[in-house]
Short mmCIF file of C-alpha atoms in Angstrom, two decimals:
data_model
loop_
_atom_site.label_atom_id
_atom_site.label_comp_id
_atom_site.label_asym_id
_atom_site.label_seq_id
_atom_site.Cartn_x
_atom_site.Cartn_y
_atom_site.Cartn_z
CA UNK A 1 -15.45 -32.54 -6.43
CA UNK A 2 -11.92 -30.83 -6.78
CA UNK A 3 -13.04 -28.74 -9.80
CA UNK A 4 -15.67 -27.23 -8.06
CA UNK A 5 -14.16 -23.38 -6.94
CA UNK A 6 -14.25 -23.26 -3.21
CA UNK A 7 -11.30 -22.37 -2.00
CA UNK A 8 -10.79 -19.00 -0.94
CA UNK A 9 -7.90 -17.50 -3.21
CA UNK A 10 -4.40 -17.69 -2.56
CA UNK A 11 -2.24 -14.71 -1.90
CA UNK A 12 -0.35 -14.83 -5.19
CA UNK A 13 -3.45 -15.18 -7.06
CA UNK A 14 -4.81 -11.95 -5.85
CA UNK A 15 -1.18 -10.50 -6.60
CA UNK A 16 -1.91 -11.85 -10.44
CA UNK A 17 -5.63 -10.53 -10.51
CA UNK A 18 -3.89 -7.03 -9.08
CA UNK A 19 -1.06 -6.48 -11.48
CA UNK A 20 -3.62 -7.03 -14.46
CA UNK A 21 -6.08 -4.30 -13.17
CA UNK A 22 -8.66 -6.71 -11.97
CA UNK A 23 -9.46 -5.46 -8.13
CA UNK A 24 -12.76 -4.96 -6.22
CA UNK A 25 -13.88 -1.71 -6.84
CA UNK A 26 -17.15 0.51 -7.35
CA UNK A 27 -17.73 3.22 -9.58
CA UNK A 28 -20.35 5.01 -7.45
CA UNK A 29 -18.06 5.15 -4.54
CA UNK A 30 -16.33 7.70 -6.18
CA UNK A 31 -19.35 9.32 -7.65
CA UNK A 32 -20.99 9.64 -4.46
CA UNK A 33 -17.96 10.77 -1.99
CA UNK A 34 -17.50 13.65 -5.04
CA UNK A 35 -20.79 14.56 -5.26
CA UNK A 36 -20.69 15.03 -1.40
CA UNK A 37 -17.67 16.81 -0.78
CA UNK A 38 -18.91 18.99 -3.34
CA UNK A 39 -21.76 20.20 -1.59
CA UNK A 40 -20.66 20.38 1.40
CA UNK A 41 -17.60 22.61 0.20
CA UNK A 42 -20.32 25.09 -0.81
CA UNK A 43 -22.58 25.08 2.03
CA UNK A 44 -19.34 25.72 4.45
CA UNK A 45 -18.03 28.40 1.58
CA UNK A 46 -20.97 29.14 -0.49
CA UNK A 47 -21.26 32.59 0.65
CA UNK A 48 -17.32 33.63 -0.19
CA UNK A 49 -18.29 31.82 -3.57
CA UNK A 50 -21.78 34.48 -4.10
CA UNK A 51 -19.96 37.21 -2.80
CA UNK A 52 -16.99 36.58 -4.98
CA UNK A 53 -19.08 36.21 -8.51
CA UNK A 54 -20.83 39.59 -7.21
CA UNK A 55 -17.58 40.87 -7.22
CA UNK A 56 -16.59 40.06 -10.31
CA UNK A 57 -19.78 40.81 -11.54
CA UNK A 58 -19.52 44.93 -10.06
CA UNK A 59 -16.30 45.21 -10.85
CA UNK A 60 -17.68 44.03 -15.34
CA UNK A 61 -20.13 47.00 -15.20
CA UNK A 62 -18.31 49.35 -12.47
CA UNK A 63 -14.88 49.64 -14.38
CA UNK A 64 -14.38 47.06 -17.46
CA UNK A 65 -17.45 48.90 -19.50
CA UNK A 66 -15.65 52.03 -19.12
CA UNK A 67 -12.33 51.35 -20.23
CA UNK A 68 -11.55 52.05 -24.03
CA UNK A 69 -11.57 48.84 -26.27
CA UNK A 70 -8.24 47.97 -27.16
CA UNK A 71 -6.17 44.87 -27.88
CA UNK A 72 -4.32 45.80 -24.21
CA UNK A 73 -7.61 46.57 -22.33
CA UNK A 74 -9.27 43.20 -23.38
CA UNK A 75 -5.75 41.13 -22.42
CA UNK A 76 -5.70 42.73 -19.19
CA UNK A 77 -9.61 42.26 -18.76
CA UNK A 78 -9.17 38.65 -19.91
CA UNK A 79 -6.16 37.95 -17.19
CA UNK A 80 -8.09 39.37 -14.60
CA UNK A 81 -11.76 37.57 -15.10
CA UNK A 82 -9.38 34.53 -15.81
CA UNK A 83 -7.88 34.96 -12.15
CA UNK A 84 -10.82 35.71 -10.44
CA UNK A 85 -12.82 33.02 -11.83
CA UNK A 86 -9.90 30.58 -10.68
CA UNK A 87 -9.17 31.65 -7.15
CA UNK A 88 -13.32 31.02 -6.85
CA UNK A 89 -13.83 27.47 -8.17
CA UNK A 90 -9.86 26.34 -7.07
CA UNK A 91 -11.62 25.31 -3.65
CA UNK A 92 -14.33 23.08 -4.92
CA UNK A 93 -12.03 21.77 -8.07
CA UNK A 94 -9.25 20.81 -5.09
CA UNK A 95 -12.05 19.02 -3.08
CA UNK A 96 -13.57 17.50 -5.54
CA UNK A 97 -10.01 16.09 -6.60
CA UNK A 98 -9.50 14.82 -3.06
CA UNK A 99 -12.80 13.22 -3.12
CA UNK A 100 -11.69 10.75 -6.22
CA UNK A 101 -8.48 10.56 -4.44
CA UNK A 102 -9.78 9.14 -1.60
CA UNK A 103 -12.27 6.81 -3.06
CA UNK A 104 -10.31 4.91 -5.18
CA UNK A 105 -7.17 5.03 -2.79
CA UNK A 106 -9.70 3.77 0.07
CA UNK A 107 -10.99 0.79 -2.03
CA UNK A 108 -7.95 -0.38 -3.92
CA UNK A 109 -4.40 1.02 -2.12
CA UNK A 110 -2.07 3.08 -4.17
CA UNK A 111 -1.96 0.98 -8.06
CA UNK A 112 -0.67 1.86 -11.18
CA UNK A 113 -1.05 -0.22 -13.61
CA UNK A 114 0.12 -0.11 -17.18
CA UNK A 115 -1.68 -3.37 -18.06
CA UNK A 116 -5.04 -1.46 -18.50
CA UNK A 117 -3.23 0.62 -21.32
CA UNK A 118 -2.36 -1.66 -23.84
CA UNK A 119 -4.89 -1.93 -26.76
CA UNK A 120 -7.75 -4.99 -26.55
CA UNK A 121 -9.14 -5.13 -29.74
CA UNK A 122 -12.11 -7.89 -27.92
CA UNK A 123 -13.54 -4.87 -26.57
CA UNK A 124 -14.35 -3.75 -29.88
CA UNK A 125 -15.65 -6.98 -31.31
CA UNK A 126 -19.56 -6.54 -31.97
CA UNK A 127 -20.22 -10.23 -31.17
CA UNK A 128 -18.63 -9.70 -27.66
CA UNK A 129 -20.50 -6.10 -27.39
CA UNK A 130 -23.68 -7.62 -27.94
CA UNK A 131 -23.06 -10.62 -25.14
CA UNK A 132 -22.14 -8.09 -22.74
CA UNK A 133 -24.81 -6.20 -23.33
CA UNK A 134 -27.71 -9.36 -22.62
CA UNK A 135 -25.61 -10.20 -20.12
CA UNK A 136 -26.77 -10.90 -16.09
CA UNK A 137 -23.95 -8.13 -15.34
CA UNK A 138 -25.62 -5.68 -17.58
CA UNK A 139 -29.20 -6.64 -16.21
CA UNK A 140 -27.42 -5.84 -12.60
CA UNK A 141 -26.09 -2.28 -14.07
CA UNK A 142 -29.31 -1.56 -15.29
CA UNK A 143 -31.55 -2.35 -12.26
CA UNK A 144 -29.20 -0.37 -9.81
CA UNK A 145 -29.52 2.52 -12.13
CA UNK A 146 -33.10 2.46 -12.15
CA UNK A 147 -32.96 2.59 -8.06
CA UNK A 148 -30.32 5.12 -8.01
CA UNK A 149 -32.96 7.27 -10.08
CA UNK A 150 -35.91 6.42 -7.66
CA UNK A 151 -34.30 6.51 -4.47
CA UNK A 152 -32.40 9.92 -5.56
CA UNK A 153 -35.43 11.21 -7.04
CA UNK A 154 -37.56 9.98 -4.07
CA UNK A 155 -34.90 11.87 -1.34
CA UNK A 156 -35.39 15.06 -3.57
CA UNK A 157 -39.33 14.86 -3.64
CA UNK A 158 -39.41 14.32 0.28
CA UNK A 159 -36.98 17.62 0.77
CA UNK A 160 -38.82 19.69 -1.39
CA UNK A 161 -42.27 18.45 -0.16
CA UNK A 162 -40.87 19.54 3.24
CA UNK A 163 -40.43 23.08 2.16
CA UNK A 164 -43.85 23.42 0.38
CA UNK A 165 -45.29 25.83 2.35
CA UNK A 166 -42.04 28.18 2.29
CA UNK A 167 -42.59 27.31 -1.94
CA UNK A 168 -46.11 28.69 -1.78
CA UNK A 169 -45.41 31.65 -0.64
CA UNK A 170 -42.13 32.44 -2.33
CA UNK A 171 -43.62 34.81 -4.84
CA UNK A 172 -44.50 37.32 -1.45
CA UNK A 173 -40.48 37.77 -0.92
CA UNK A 174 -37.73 40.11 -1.60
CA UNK A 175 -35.86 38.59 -4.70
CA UNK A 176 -32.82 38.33 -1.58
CA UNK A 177 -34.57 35.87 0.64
CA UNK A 178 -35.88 34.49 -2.16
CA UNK A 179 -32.75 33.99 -3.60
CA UNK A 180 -31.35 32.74 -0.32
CA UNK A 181 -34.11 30.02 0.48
CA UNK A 182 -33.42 28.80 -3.22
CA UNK A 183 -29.87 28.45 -2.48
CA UNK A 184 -30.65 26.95 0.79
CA UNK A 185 -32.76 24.42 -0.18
CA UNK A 186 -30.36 23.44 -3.33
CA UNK A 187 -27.57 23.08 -0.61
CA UNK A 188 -30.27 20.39 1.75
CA UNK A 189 -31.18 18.66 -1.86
CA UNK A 190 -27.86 18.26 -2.96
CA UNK A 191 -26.37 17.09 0.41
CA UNK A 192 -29.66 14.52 1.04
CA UNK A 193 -29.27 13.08 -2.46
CA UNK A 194 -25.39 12.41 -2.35
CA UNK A 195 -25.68 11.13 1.35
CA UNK A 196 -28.04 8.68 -0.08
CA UNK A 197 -25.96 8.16 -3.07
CA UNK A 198 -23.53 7.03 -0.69
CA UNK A 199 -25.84 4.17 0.81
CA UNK A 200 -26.42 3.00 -2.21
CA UNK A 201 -22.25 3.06 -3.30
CA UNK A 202 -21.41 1.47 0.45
CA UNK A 203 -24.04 -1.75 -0.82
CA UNK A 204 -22.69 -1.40 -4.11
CA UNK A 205 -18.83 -1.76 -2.87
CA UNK A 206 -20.04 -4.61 -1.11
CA UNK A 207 -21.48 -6.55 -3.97
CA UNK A 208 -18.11 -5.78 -6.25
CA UNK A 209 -16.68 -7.43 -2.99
CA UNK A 210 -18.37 -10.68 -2.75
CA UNK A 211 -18.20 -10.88 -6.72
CA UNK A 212 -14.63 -10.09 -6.93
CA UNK A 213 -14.42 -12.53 -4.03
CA UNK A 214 -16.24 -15.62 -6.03
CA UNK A 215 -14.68 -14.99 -9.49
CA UNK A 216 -10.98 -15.34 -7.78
CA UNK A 217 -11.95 -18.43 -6.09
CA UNK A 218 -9.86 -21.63 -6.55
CA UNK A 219 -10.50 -25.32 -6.74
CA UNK A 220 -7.87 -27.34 -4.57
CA UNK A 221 -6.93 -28.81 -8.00
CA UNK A 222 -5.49 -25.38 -8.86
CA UNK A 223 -4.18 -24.34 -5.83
CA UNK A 224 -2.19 -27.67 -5.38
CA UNK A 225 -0.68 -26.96 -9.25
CA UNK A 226 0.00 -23.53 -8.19
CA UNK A 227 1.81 -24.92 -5.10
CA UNK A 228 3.83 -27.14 -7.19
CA UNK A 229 4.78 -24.13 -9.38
CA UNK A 230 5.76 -22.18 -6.85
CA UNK A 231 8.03 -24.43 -4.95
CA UNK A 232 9.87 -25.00 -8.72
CA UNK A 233 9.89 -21.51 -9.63
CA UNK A 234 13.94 -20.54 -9.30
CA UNK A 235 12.64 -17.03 -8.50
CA UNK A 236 10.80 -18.21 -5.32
CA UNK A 237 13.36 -20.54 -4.64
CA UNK A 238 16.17 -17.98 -4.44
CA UNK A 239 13.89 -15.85 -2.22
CA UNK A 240 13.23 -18.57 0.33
CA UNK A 241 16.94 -19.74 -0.04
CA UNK A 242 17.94 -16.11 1.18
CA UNK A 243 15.33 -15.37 3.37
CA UNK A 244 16.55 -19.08 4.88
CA UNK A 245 20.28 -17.16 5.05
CA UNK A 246 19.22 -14.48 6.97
CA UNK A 247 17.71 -16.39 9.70
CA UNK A 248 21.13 -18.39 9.75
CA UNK A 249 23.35 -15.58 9.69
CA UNK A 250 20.98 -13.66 12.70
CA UNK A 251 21.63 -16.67 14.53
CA UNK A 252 24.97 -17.03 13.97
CA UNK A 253 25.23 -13.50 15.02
CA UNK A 254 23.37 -14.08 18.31
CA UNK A 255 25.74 -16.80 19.46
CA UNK A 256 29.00 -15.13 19.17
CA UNK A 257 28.69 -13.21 22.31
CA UNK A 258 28.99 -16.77 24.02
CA UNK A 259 32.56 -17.60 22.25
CA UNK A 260 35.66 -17.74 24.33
CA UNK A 261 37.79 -16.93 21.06
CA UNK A 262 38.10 -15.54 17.84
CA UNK A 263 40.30 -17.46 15.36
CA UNK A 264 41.08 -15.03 12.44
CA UNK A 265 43.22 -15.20 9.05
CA UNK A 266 43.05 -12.07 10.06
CA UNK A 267 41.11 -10.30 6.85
CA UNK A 268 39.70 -13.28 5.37
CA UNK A 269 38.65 -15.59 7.76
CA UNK A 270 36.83 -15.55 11.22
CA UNK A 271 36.08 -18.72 13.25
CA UNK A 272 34.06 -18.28 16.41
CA UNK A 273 35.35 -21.48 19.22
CA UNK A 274 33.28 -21.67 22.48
CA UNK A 275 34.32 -24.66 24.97
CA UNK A 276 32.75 -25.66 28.56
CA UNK A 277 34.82 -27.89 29.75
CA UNK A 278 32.47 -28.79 32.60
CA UNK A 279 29.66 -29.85 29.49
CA UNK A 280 31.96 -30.37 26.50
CA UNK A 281 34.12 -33.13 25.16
CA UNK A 282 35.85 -30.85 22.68
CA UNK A 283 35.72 -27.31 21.24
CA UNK A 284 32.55 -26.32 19.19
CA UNK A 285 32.68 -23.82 16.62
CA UNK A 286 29.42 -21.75 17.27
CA UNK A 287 30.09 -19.35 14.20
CA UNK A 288 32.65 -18.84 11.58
CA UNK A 289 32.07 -16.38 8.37
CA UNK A 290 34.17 -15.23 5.15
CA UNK A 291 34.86 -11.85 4.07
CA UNK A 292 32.33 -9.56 5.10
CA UNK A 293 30.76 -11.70 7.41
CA UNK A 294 34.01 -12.42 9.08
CA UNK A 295 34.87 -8.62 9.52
CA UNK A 296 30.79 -8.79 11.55
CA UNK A 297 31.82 -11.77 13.75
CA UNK A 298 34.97 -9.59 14.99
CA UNK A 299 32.60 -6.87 15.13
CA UNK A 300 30.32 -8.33 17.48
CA UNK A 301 33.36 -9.87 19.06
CA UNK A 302 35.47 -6.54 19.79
CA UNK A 303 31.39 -5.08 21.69
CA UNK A 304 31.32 -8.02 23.55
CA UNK A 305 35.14 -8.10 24.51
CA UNK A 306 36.20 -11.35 22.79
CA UNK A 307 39.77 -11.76 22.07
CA UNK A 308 40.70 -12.29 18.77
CA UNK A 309 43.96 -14.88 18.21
CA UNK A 310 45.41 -14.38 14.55
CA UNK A 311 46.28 -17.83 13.24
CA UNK A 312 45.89 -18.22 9.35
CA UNK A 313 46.77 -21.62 8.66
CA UNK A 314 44.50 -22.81 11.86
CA UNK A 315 41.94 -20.39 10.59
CA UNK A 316 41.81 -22.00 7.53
CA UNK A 317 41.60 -25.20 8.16
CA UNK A 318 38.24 -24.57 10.69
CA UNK A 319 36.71 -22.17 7.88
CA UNK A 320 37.01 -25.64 5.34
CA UNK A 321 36.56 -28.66 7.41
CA UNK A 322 34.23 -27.91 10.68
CA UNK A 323 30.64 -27.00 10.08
CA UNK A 324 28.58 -24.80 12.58
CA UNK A 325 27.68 -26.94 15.44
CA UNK A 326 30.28 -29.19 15.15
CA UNK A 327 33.10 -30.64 17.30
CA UNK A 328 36.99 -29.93 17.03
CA UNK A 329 38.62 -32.71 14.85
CA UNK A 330 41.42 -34.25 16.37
CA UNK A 331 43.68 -33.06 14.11
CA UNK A 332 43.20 -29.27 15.24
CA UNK A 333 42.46 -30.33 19.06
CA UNK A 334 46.00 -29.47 20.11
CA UNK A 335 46.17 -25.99 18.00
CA UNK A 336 43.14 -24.94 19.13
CA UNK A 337 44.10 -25.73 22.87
CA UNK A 338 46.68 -24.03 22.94
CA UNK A 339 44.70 -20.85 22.02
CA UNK A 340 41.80 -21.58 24.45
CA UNK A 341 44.37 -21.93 27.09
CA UNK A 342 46.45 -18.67 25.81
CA UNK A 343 43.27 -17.12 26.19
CA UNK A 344 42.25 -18.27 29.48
CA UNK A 345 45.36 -17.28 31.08
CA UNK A 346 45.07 -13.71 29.83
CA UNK A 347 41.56 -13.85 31.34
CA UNK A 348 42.40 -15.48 34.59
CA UNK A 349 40.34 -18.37 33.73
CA UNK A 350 43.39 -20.68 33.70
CA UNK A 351 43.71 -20.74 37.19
CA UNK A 352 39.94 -21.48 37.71
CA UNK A 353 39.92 -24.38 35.58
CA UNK A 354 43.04 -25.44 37.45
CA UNK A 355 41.32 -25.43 40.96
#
């Protein structure tokens, strides 16, 4: 049946979906890649981040305790604590930025889009809330949660289960190593969970792929309407008209290298006049332009060594009455023989079409 939607969509229906916010994306892409970047930033600088809070830490009991307490003493102790504290969490904030960057950039392209700004007052209708809520997308939501929390939880268990016997006899170290194997294994829980996190966002980017996918497809009912209102759609039309314009003119371009004159107004008008008297009946003008496309015919003509033969009424006429392609009238045979042959005796032709 041609209401049935089974037609993959079309390009400018995906360009509609996109400019109203509607692309193939998941949330836990972004969730897990941050997570992840996280914790790998502080296993690579984790101990620069302990050795800086010690630091600041020393230098609270070593030399702030001891200053007097003044409105100038706290301002300065405020700056400084401020400072430190920044320079030490700049690293993970700056990954952790790069990590949302880099999700949503990798799954929908550089988008702005204001259309996700404006006001919907549906989303605030109770009626609606309550639909969306017993909805099959909300059953979905709920479900993956519920695995996100076993599988996550399950990863944990299994890391921690690993390091039991380490656990057990925690209590018999230093409060350093202790200290140390508690950071440790935060850093191998932290890292298993997101990497699994990211499993679960790769098969979750996949589903928001094959839904987006189904909910844009077409019938060929609708794509043959949207077809029809393309090809009327002035817009469209005066993009294909031009596009259609520059093929011409590149064309046009490309075949005045083979004319044996240039007939010019000289500022208004450029005719290009290429005849093979061996293979032609009459002269054929191969390109001829106005304006600014005149001054790029002799242009092209003066690199590839064309003369150019001022002749404004002649030059006129050719501009108005012979289309590209076309033959010589007989009218403007004899004035535009006398050119070609002008110009074949400069070039020593003359005498070779003599022989």
């Amino acid at each position: 049946m041609s209401g049935e939607k089974t037609e993959k969509a079309t390009p400018h229906k995906r360009k509609e979906a996109r400019d109203k916010g509607q692309v193939a994306k998941s949330n836990e892409v972004s969730t897990a890649l941050t997570l992840l970047f996280s914790f790998f930033c502080l296993m690579i600088g984790g101990k620069s981040f302990v050795e800086g809070c010690f630091n600041i830490y020393r230098k609270c009991f070593q030399e702030y305790l001891l200053w007097d307490v003044s409105v100038s003493n706290t301002q300065v102790i405020y700056e400084q604590l401020l400072l430190e504290s920044a320079k030490l969490i700049a690293p993970i904030f700056a990954v952790t930025i790069a990590a949302g960057l880099i999700s949503n950039i990798g799954q929908v392209g550089f988008m702005f889009n204001t259309e996700l700004l404006k006001m919907d007052f549906g989303k605030i209708n109770p009626i609606q809330g309550a639909k969306n809520i017993f909805s099959f997308r909300a059953v979905a939501e709920l479900i993956k949660s519920v695995l996100k929390i076993l599988i996550t939880s399950l990863v944990a268990f299994l890391v921690i289960w690993n390091k039991k016997t380490v656990l057990f006899t925690l209590g018999q170290k230093n409060i350093w190593d202790a200290a140390g194997f508690i950071g440790s294994l935060i850093l191998q829980i932290g890292i298993s969970v997101s990497a699994s996190l990211v499993v679960i966002a790769a098969a979750d980017y996949a589903y928001q792929r094959f839904e987006y996918e189904k909910k844009l497809r077409m019938s060929k009912q609708e794509i043959k309407e949207e077809f029809k209102k393309m090809d009327g759609d002035p817009f469209i039309k005066g993009k294909r008209k031009a596009k259609q314009r520059e093929i011409a003119m590149k064309r046009m371009m490309q075949d005045v290298p083979k004319a044996d004159v240039i007939i010019t107004n000289p500022t208004h008008f450029a005719v290009a006049v290429r005849y093979d008297f061996n293979t032609m009946d009459a002269p054929v003008v191969i390109a001829k332009g106005q304006d600014h496309v005149a001054l790029k015919i002799k242009e092209v003509a003066k690199q590839h060594k064309i003369m150019t033969v001022e002749n404004k009424p002649l030059a006129r006429a050719l501009f108005a009455s012979v289309e590209i392609g076309d033959s010589i009238p007989e009218e403007l045979f004899n004035a535009v023989g006398e050119i070609l042959a002008y110009v074949y005796y400069q070039n020593g032709r003359y005498k070779g079409m003599m022989k």
